[in-house]
Amino acid sequence: MKSKFSVASIMLMLISFTSVAQNNILVFQSDFGLKDGAVSAMKGVAMGVSADLKLFDVTHEIPAYNIWEASYRLVQTAPYWPAGTVFVSVCDPGVGTERKSVVLLTKSGHYFVTPDNGTLTLVAEQMGIQEVREIDEVKNRRKNSNESYTFHGRDVYAFTGARLASKTITYDQVGPKLPNQIVSIPYTKPSFGNGVVKGTIPILDIQYGNVWTDIDKKLFGQLGVKVGDNIKVQVFNADKKVYEGTVKFVNTFGEVTEGNDVGYFNSLLNFSLGINMGSFSEKYNVFSGNKWSIVLSKK
Amino acid sequence: MKSKFSVASIMLMLISFTSVAQNNILVFQSDFGLKDGAVSAMKGVAMGVSADLKLFDVTHEIPAYNIWEASYRLVQTAPYWPAGTVFVSVCDPGVGTERKSVVLLTKSGHYFVTPDNGTLTLVAEQMGIQEVREIDEVKNRRKNSNESYTFHGRDVYAFTGARLASKTITYDQVGPKLPNQIVSIPYTKPSFGNGVVKGTIPILDIQYGNVWTDIDKKLFGQLGVKVGDNIKVQVFNADKKVYEGTVKFVNTFGEVTEGNDVGYFNSLLNFSLGINMGSFSEKYNVFSGNKWSIVLSKK
Amino acid sequence: MKSKFSVASIMLMLISFTSVAQNNILVFQSDFGLKDGAVSAMKGVAMGVSADLKLFDVTHEIPAYNIWEASYRLVQTAPYWPAGTVFVSVCDPGVGTERKSVVLLTKSGHYFVTPDNGTLTLVAEQMGIQEVREIDEVKNRRKNSNESYTFHGRDVYAFTGARLASKTITYDQVGPKLPNQIVSIPYTKPSFGNGVVKGTIPILDIQYGNVWTDIDKKLFGQLGVKVGDNIKVQVFNADKKVYEGTVKFVNTFGEVTEGNDVGYFNSLLNFSLGINMGSFSEKYNVFSGNKWSIVLSKK
């Protein structure tokens, strides 16, 4: 268990935990895009397992091979789905290589079927590891699919996820139990000291150009900033300062006039930067990734 | 009630009105895009309300904050869904500000859950207002979501829409009844006079580059143009003439050779401009919005 | 029956054939895109026919009017859906013209509702023609939709597909039986001779930039190449040589270091070209279509 009291752990407590039994809900995520037939082939395989399944998506627009973003999108959405939901995430630069195929059961009762390549970093940390099992690819593989080495999403992950979600197999039947750990992508945790909060920019709110940090409400609270106060913000790309300015801390964008910069808590209750009716990212050339950091202090 | 006998009112008469009871069908629209997890979080909340719901989409590619287009897409699609269907539309530049959160029940028996910011302009006008209720955000809000000010789509609209569609609450339980009116975006209505029909270009048929007007079949009929006749067309952006030409009025594009301009009735039975196997919009730099107008006369 | 023993026929044997009865599963494909309401209108019509239907998609991002790609995406996905599934494919440059509206039942027990304009080329060839029926548009057309000439996807295809998938009508009630043939797009078949395999590049694996050929495992086998061997590859656009090089034949990309070219069998077990963590298509300007050909020999 980690010591930091994270936003997601708060959220999990808030969401009622009804059951860990699978609930026929199967949710797909991938970096396949929607222009070809790959996602549809996965769903067809699932419907072949059980026509009672209800199929949904997180997104299929994860940038190709971007495991970090795959990890982020899972933790952004999974807590809002009922316990028992099975997620299949296929972002797999190492398809056919040594990474294990696993199913993680979190303490919140959600299942994640995926290559164990870092995709589970954030859900494991924030939703808690209840149990990890390796997929037995002899038993849990689409019949006669052994000749295809390159589409485990269809032949192993969708197939296994569908069997699990529909209770065709129990969680135990996925395969042998592994130690309670998963492959994690290293990243710098946010911190407070000397009146300053430091964090990173894990991701952008792409559609609107808002900049999301990993500084949660509790950590931000150390600054003693209230709604309506000004905050001094510095953004760095590695060692280079990209932005320095003052933003007003608001509940909603409507509290400033159009075109003004704001700081606010996003839908995951993390501190974020935006512009009322504009794109902070585009205006200031601020982007996301493990090289991007942010420093906040009270003005 | 408006006096103009619109295309949508014709369509509504044509579509059988079976019931106004909710039917477990919940249809989402937003300007969120599909690259992140926002739409998925909304659907997860809905499935948490009732796993019997059937979830669908209009589109999530409404341009950011474009309330007019949100309004148009609803009226383009809602009449084709069964009565009792509940729509959740989230295009909300004023999130967290004064606009009300409402549920409109149309005379056709469709429900629309949305901020009352103009999104309802066209469905209210063309499908008729049966009743409007304000969402009681104390009762109809995802449990313990009060700390999040910025994602009403997930915490209020998806949650309330799911409760309504699944009959967890009745329409009355949405909240207090409001007067039978909604916030409308002003726009110029099409007209006929002196042998000339004038209209606007509310939207493009993006995928193919066709130009859709708001001139319906009845109004167009005033010109006395028959299939095979030529029409003189002028298109203006504000006061500037952007296009002037002659198009053949056809039932289908196949009636002219490739590359030729045509006028035709689109799938909503509004007069439209296209090119057989080409893009009228791209070729002539004609776009859409409230500044774009069109003038037609018989050649 | 064709003489070539194709990949798809292998796949069909591998996939258990449970029944040809419709199974309430309706899968849509089109070139409409997802930015407007066209796909949603089709789904609304389907739900109006029967709320028990389960609606899915192949893709709606077929490039406008690209019948070949529509044909390819169907054969890439349909074999993975259960027998009895009904597909509605609307890519229809000739809407409103002479092409027939048909429903193909394949030997595998899948139904395809589409204009007979070439869209059925590959499913007919690889999944086999069991029966073809022309849609009787008097009986099988959305009520009172006769005035709309341009949206057969909504008014005829979605409507008929929904009625068929939900067993509202039997296959016989679709309309009169036609001869067991469909409109085919001509294309060059792959071949072997003098130690050389020749084929075409029907499509790209867009998301990753891999280049897919139509050279299946059996034909490729004639070269006597084993995993780990090198292959000489030439790619032509019409008569112009665009690429010449040597690639290693691998099971999975991880068998070469990043940035290296590989040859491999894709998820349909066709020979393909890729780069580990890169885009073969972008790097070498290799694209797809009937003018693109490829020549392979053992190095």
Tab-separated table of C-alpha atoms in Angstrom, chain B residues 80, chain C residues 25-30 32 38-50 53 55-56 60 86-90 101-103 112-115 135 137 140-142 145 151-166 168-169:
chain	number	residue	atom	x	y	z
B	80	TYR	CA	-35.526	8.381	-35.960
C	25	ILE	CA	-26.725	-9.032	-33.720
C	26	LEU	CA	-26.611	-6.214	-36.269
C	27	VAL	CA	-23.237	-4.772	-37.292
C	28	PHE	CA	-22.931	-1.517	-39.254
C	29	GLN	CA	-20.249	-0.306	-41.645
C	30	SER	CA	-20.227	2.867	-43.734
C	32	PHE	CA	-20.297	8.234	-43.195
C	38	ALA	CA	-26.072	9.665	-40.019
C	39	VAL	CA	-24.903	6.557	-38.177
C	40	SER	CA	-27.074	7.433	-35.201
C	41	ALA	CA	-30.139	7.836	-37.412
C	42	MET	CA	-29.552	4.320	-38.800
C	43	LYS	CA	-29.253	2.881	-35.301
C	44	GLY	CA	-32.370	4.706	-34.174
C	45	VAL	CA	-34.314	3.153	-37.039
C	46	ALA	CA	-32.973	-0.273	-36.016
C	47	MET	CA	-33.999	0.194	-32.385
C	48	GLY	CA	-37.422	1.267	-33.595
C	49	VAL	CA	-37.715	-2.096	-35.356
C	50	SER	CA	-36.710	-4.063	-32.262
C	53	LEU	CA	-31.247	-5.950	-31.197
C	55	LEU	CA	-25.931	-3.036	-32.427
C	56	PHE	CA	-22.229	-2.903	-33.252
C	60	HIS	CA	-17.556	4.163	-40.296
C	86	VAL	CA	-26.368	-9.476	-39.984
C	87	PHE	CA	-24.034	-6.839	-41.465
C	88	VAL	CA	-25.272	-3.598	-43.001
C	89	SER	CA	-22.639	-1.954	-45.198
C	90	VAL	CA	-23.348	1.397	-46.803
C	101	SER	CA	-30.046	-3.560	-53.079
C	102	VAL	CA	-29.322	-7.094	-51.943
C	103	VAL	CA	-28.860	-9.386	-48.979
C	112	PHE	CA	-24.732	-8.859	-45.717
C	113	VAL	CA	-27.215	-6.081	-46.479
C	114	THR	CA	-25.726	-3.658	-49.003
C	115	PRO	CA	-25.920	-2.124	-52.434
C	135	ILE	CA	-34.489	-6.260	-51.309
C	137	GLU	CA	-38.153	-1.915	-51.465
C	140	ASN	CA	-38.825	-3.452	-46.854
C	141	ARG	CA	-38.560	0.279	-46.545
C	142	ARG	CA	-39.126	2.566	-43.597
C	145	SER	CA	-39.749	7.369	-46.426
C	151	PHE	CA	-30.397	7.978	-47.541
C	152	HIS	CA	-31.045	4.356	-48.383
C	153	GLY	CA	-28.677	3.441	-45.542
C	154	ARG	CA	-31.285	4.631	-43.084
C	155	ASP	CA	-34.503	3.995	-44.981
C	156	VAL	CA	-33.757	0.654	-46.645
C	157	TYR	CA	-30.552	-1.017	-45.442
C	158	ALA	CA	-30.700	-0.350	-41.684
C	159	PHE	CA	-34.425	-0.986	-41.717
C	160	THR	CA	-34.149	-4.282	-43.617
C	161	GLY	CA	-31.085	-5.417	-41.663
C	162	ALA	CA	-32.884	-4.743	-38.382
C	163	ARG	CA	-35.985	-6.627	-39.525
C	164	LEU	CA	-33.871	-9.577	-40.610
C	165	ALA	CA	-31.635	-9.688	-37.516
C	166	SER	CA	-34.644	-9.472	-35.197
C	168	THR	CA	-39.320	-9.658	-37.895
C	169	ILE	CA	-38.939	-11.039	-41.411
